[in-house]
Amino acid sequence: MEKKASRRENECEEKNSNSEGSEQDKDYKTSLITLNVGGYLYITQKQTLTKYPDSFLEGIINGRIMCPFDADGHYFIDRDGLLFRHILNFLRNGELLLPEGFRENQLLAQEAEFFQLKVLSDAVKSRWEKEQLASRETTFLEITDSHDRSQGLRIFCNAPDFIAKIKSRIVLVSKSRLDGFPEEFSVSSNIIQFKYFIKSENGTRLVLKEDNTFVCTLETLKFEAIMTALKCGFRLLTSLDCSKGSIVHSDALHFIK
């Protein structure tokens, strides 16, 4: 009799545990929400979408805001599906985290306003203002010869991306270590310092090619900077040292867009 009673108790406990497990699974499944945003499907938890009270998504989940369904029964929101990943990441992390080089601040701010996420909207606008301020600040690149300080060039521009492009181009060619090019050089945030500059023969104009087949001199770097700037839509504001009488012989170049 005792064994039968014990067996029945074990069976009841197993049924209860299975019942609790199935209830937990059911609760977990109902807590998952699938959204169709502009044709892109996103699956997330209910608590993520309801994190900010009075937001558009919280209103949908809690029934305050009517939302259509797609053919598969998912909530359908007619907004930018690609940008929604940043909206969702903000809801998950509680802070604005964007990939390097992100340039769609204005669009993201509009999406944040649509979803009624003022905190996110303010964060995007603040980031946008900082980027615009930074773009207006003049940045520079200095190219020098450690053995002859009179040999050098400073390139000024109000676009950090342009300075970075010129810098990476010079470093790329330098690292290729072609015949006659100085092998020893150091690079910091705004300065490239060579051990020796190449001295070209009179009448020779060596050109910096994309395939790295030609060596360049300091004069060629000036030509390269000017041509690259013009192709990118910049204009040469002035040669900052006009006493030399020629752009090729100047110590600095200043570009602006």
Short mmCIF file of C-alpha atoms in Angstrom, two decimals:
data_model
loop_
_atom_site.label_atom_id
_atom_site.label_comp_id
_atom_site.label_asym_id
_atom_site.label_seq_id
_atom_site.Cartn_x
_atom_site.Cartn_y
_atom_site.Cartn_z
CA MET A 1 0.00 0.00 0.00
CA GLU A 2 2.81 2.40 0.87
CA LYS A 3 4.54 1.70 -2.44
CA LYS A 4 1.32 2.38 -4.39
CA ALA A 5 0.76 5.64 -2.55
CA SER A 6 4.35 6.72 -3.17
CA ARG A 7 4.00 5.87 -6.87
CA ARG A 8 0.83 7.94 -7.15
CA GLU A 9 2.54 10.91 -5.45
CA ASN A 10 5.45 10.70 -7.90
CA GLU A 11 3.03 10.56 -10.84
CA CYS A 12 1.17 13.61 -9.53
CA GLU A 13 4.44 15.51 -9.09
CA GLU A 14 5.49 14.64 -12.66
CA LYS A 15 2.12 15.80 -14.02
CA ASN A 16 2.37 19.04 -12.07
CA SER A 17 5.95 19.69 -13.25
CA ASN A 18 4.98 18.91 -16.86
CA SER A 19 1.99 21.19 -16.52
CA GLU A 20 4.16 23.98 -15.13
CA GLY A 21 6.70 23.45 -17.91
CA SER A 22 4.07 23.61 -20.62
CA GLU A 23 2.63 26.78 -19.06
CA GLN A 24 6.08 28.35 -19.01
CA ASP A 25 6.64 27.39 -22.66
CA LYS A 26 3.26 28.85 -23.53
CA ASP A 27 4.02 32.09 -21.69
CA TYR A 28 7.42 32.32 -23.38
CA LYS A 29 5.93 31.81 -26.85
CA THR A 30 3.22 34.41 -26.27
CA SER A 31 5.89 36.87 -25.12
CA LEU A 32 7.55 36.70 -28.56
CA ILE A 33 6.28 39.26 -31.06
CA THR A 34 6.91 39.24 -34.82
CA LEU A 35 6.79 42.58 -36.61
CA ASN A 36 6.73 43.16 -40.33
CA VAL A 37 8.35 46.56 -40.84
CA GLY A 38 8.37 47.58 -44.48
CA GLY A 39 8.78 43.95 -45.57
CA TYR A 40 11.47 43.06 -43.00
CA LEU A 41 10.55 40.60 -40.24
CA TYR A 42 11.77 41.22 -36.69
CA ILE A 43 11.18 38.87 -33.77
CA THR A 44 11.59 40.27 -30.29
CA GLN A 45 10.12 40.05 -26.82
CA LYS A 46 6.99 41.84 -25.70
CA GLN A 47 8.87 43.49 -22.84
CA THR A 48 11.32 45.04 -25.33
CA LEU A 49 8.57 46.69 -27.36
CA THR A 50 6.78 47.98 -24.26
CA LYS A 51 9.92 49.38 -22.62
CA TYR A 52 8.91 53.02 -23.18
CA PRO A 53 5.32 53.84 -22.10
CA ASP A 54 3.27 55.96 -24.50
CA SER A 55 5.48 54.96 -27.44
CA PHE A 56 3.93 53.80 -30.72
CA LEU A 57 5.10 50.20 -30.26
CA GLU A 58 3.88 50.04 -26.65
CA GLY A 59 0.51 51.30 -27.84
CA ILE A 60 0.27 48.55 -30.47
CA ILE A 61 1.17 45.75 -28.08
CA ASN A 62 -1.21 46.94 -25.36
CA GLY A 63 -4.05 47.63 -27.78
CA ARG A 64 -4.13 51.42 -27.55
CA ILE A 65 -3.17 51.82 -31.22
CA MET A 66 -4.76 49.85 -34.06
CA CYS A 67 -2.26 48.17 -36.37
CA PRO A 68 -2.95 46.13 -39.54
CA PHE A 69 -1.71 42.56 -39.96
CA ASP A 70 0.09 41.01 -42.92
CA ALA A 71 -0.96 37.78 -44.66
CA ASP A 72 0.82 35.69 -42.01
CA GLY A 73 -0.84 37.45 -39.09
CA HIS A 74 2.16 39.60 -38.11
CA TYR A 75 1.84 43.23 -37.13
CA PHE A 76 2.57 45.32 -40.24
CA ILE A 77 4.19 48.76 -39.90
CA ASP A 78 4.73 50.70 -43.11
CA ARG A 79 8.10 52.24 -42.23
CA ASP A 80 11.78 51.85 -43.20
CA GLY A 81 12.57 48.21 -42.49
CA LEU A 82 16.35 48.62 -42.61
CA LEU A 83 16.45 51.53 -40.18
CA PHE A 84 14.15 49.72 -37.76
CA ARG A 85 17.09 47.60 -36.59
CA HIS A 86 18.50 50.73 -34.94
CA ILE A 87 15.13 51.44 -33.30
CA LEU A 88 15.04 47.89 -31.94
CA ASN A 89 18.65 48.01 -30.75
CA PHE A 90 17.87 51.21 -28.88
CA LEU A 91 14.94 49.50 -27.15
CA ARG A 92 17.18 46.58 -26.23
CA ASN A 93 20.23 48.54 -25.06
CA GLY A 94 18.71 51.78 -23.80
CA GLU A 95 21.31 53.82 -25.68
CA LEU A 96 22.09 54.92 -29.22
CA LEU A 97 24.70 52.64 -30.81
CA LEU A 98 25.26 53.12 -34.53
CA PRO A 99 27.79 51.54 -36.91
CA GLU A 100 30.89 53.50 -37.89
CA GLY A 101 30.27 55.75 -40.86
CA PHE A 102 26.49 55.93 -40.33
CA ARG A 103 25.14 58.84 -42.40
CA GLU A 104 21.35 58.56 -42.16
CA ASN A 105 20.85 60.65 -39.04
CA GLN A 106 18.01 62.71 -40.48
CA LEU A 107 16.06 59.63 -41.58
CA LEU A 108 16.63 57.90 -38.25
CA ALA A 109 15.43 61.00 -36.39
CA GLN A 110 12.21 60.90 -38.43
CA GLU A 111 11.73 57.22 -37.62
CA ALA A 112 12.28 57.91 -33.91
CA GLU A 113 9.64 60.62 -34.01
CA PHE A 114 7.16 58.31 -35.76
CA PHE A 115 7.66 55.62 -33.13
CA GLN A 116 7.21 58.34 -30.47
CA LEU A 117 10.60 57.70 -28.86
CA LYS A 118 11.63 61.20 -27.79
CA VAL A 119 14.75 59.99 -25.97
CA LEU A 120 16.03 58.36 -29.15
CA SER A 121 15.03 61.33 -31.30
CA ASP A 122 16.98 63.70 -29.04
CA ALA A 123 20.02 61.38 -29.06
CA VAL A 124 20.05 61.19 -32.87
CA LYS A 125 19.71 64.96 -33.25
CA SER A 126 22.52 65.55 -30.75
CA ARG A 127 24.78 63.15 -32.68
CA TRP A 128 23.88 64.87 -35.94
CA GLU A 129 24.70 68.32 -34.56
CA LYS A 130 28.09 67.12 -33.28
CA GLU A 131 28.95 65.65 -36.69
CA GLN A 132 27.99 68.87 -38.46
CA LEU A 133 30.09 70.90 -36.03
CA ALA A 134 33.06 68.58 -36.54
CA SER A 135 32.71 68.84 -40.32
CA ARG A 136 32.99 72.63 -40.12
CA GLU A 137 36.18 72.49 -38.07
CA THR A 138 39.37 72.66 -40.11
CA THR A 139 41.50 69.55 -39.90
CA PHE A 140 44.98 69.13 -41.29
CA LEU A 141 47.60 66.64 -42.35
CA GLU A 142 51.29 67.42 -42.01
CA ILE A 143 53.88 65.64 -44.17
CA THR A 144 57.45 66.26 -43.03
CA ASP A 145 61.04 65.21 -43.57
CA SER A 146 62.72 64.49 -40.23
CA HIS A 147 66.14 65.43 -41.65
CA ASP A 148 65.06 68.63 -43.35
CA ARG A 149 62.28 70.60 -41.67
CA SER A 150 62.09 72.99 -44.63
CA GLN A 151 60.90 70.07 -46.73
CA GLY A 152 57.25 69.46 -45.94
CA LEU A 153 53.61 70.16 -46.60
CA ARG A 154 50.50 70.89 -44.55
CA ILE A 155 47.08 70.15 -46.05
CA PHE A 156 44.11 71.93 -44.45
CA CYS A 157 40.47 71.02 -45.13
CA ASN A 158 37.09 71.39 -43.43
CA ALA A 159 36.25 67.73 -44.19
CA PRO A 160 37.95 65.10 -41.98
CA ASP A 161 37.05 62.35 -44.48
CA PHE A 162 39.11 64.04 -47.19
CA ILE A 163 42.15 64.33 -44.91
CA ALA A 164 41.78 60.66 -44.01
CA LYS A 165 41.62 59.74 -47.72
CA ILE A 166 44.82 61.62 -48.57
CA LYS A 167 46.55 60.16 -45.52
CA SER A 168 45.61 56.56 -46.32
CA ARG A 169 46.74 57.04 -49.93
CA ILE A 170 50.19 58.25 -48.91
CA VAL A 171 50.59 55.49 -46.31
CA LEU A 172 49.48 52.86 -48.84
CA VAL A 173 52.14 53.88 -51.35
CA SER A 174 54.76 54.26 -48.64
CA LYS A 175 54.21 50.76 -47.34
CA SER A 176 54.67 49.32 -50.81
CA ARG A 177 58.35 50.31 -50.50
CA LEU A 178 59.02 50.80 -54.18
CA ASP A 179 62.45 51.51 -55.60
CA GLY A 180 63.75 54.82 -54.36
CA PHE A 181 60.84 55.49 -52.01
CA PRO A 182 61.79 56.11 -48.36
CA GLU A 183 61.22 52.92 -46.44
CA GLU A 184 61.38 54.50 -43.02
CA PHE A 185 58.41 56.62 -41.99
CA SER A 186 56.14 57.09 -38.98
CA VAL A 187 52.43 57.87 -38.86
CA SER A 188 50.43 59.58 -36.11
CA SER A 189 46.95 61.07 -36.04
CA ASN A 190 47.81 64.16 -38.11
CA ILE A 191 51.45 63.72 -39.11
CA ILE A 192 53.33 61.53 -41.57
CA GLN A 193 57.08 61.86 -41.08
CA PHE A 194 59.55 60.45 -43.60
CA LYS A 195 63.23 59.84 -43.01
CA TYR A 196 64.06 61.28 -46.43
CA PHE A 197 61.98 62.71 -49.27
CA ILE A 198 62.70 61.63 -52.82
CA LYS A 199 64.60 64.21 -54.85
CA SER A 200 63.34 64.21 -58.43
CA GLU A 201 65.42 65.20 -61.41
CA ASN A 202 64.69 68.53 -63.04
CA GLY A 203 61.85 68.30 -65.54
CA THR A 204 60.64 64.97 -64.18
CA ARG A 205 57.05 64.74 -62.92
CA LEU A 206 56.45 61.42 -61.20
CA VAL A 207 52.79 60.57 -60.83
CA LEU A 208 51.08 58.69 -58.01
CA LYS A 209 49.17 55.88 -59.73
CA GLU A 210 46.39 53.71 -58.29
CA ASP A 211 48.33 50.55 -59.14
CA ASN A 212 51.35 51.77 -57.14
CA THR A 213 53.67 51.49 -60.11
CA PHE A 214 55.23 54.93 -59.76
CA VAL A 215 57.12 56.60 -56.98
CA CYS A 216 56.21 60.10 -55.83
CA THR A 217 58.10 63.15 -54.65
CA LEU A 218 56.97 65.90 -52.29
CA GLU A 219 55.95 68.00 -55.31
CA THR A 220 53.92 65.12 -56.67
CA LEU A 221 52.13 64.78 -53.35
CA LYS A 222 51.01 68.38 -53.75
CA PHE A 223 49.72 67.72 -57.23
CA GLU A 224 47.99 64.57 -56.01
CA ALA A 225 46.31 66.41 -53.13
CA ILE A 226 45.06 69.16 -55.46
CA MET A 227 43.73 66.77 -58.11
CA THR A 228 42.04 64.56 -55.51
CA ALA A 229 40.43 67.59 -53.90
CA LEU A 230 39.08 68.89 -57.21
CA LYS A 231 37.67 65.47 -58.10
CA CYS A 232 35.91 65.33 -54.73
CA GLY A 233 34.29 68.71 -55.30
CA PHE A 234 36.59 70.83 -53.12
CA ARG A 235 38.21 74.05 -54.22
CA LEU A 236 41.63 75.43 -53.39
CA LEU A 237 40.91 78.33 -51.08
CA THR A 238 44.46 79.62 -51.00
CA SER A 239 48.07 78.69 -50.83
CA LEU A 240 48.77 79.68 -47.24
CA ASP A 241 52.31 80.69 -48.04
CA CYS A 242 52.00 82.83 -51.18
CA SER A 243 55.49 84.29 -50.78
CA LYS A 244 56.87 81.26 -52.62
CA GLY A 245 55.04 82.42 -55.74
CA SER A 246 53.73 79.00 -56.80
CA ILE A 247 51.36 76.43 -55.39
CA VAL A 248 53.89 73.72 -56.15
CA HIS A 249 56.48 75.51 -54.00
CA SER A 250 54.09 76.44 -51.18
CA ASP A 251 54.28 74.96 -47.72
CA ALA A 252 50.53 74.56 -47.23
CA LEU A 253 47.30 74.01 -49.14
CA HIS A 254 43.84 74.92 -47.91
CA PHE A 255 40.72 73.24 -49.35
CA ILE A 256 37.07 73.97 -48.71
CA LYS A 257 33.75 72.69 -50.06
#
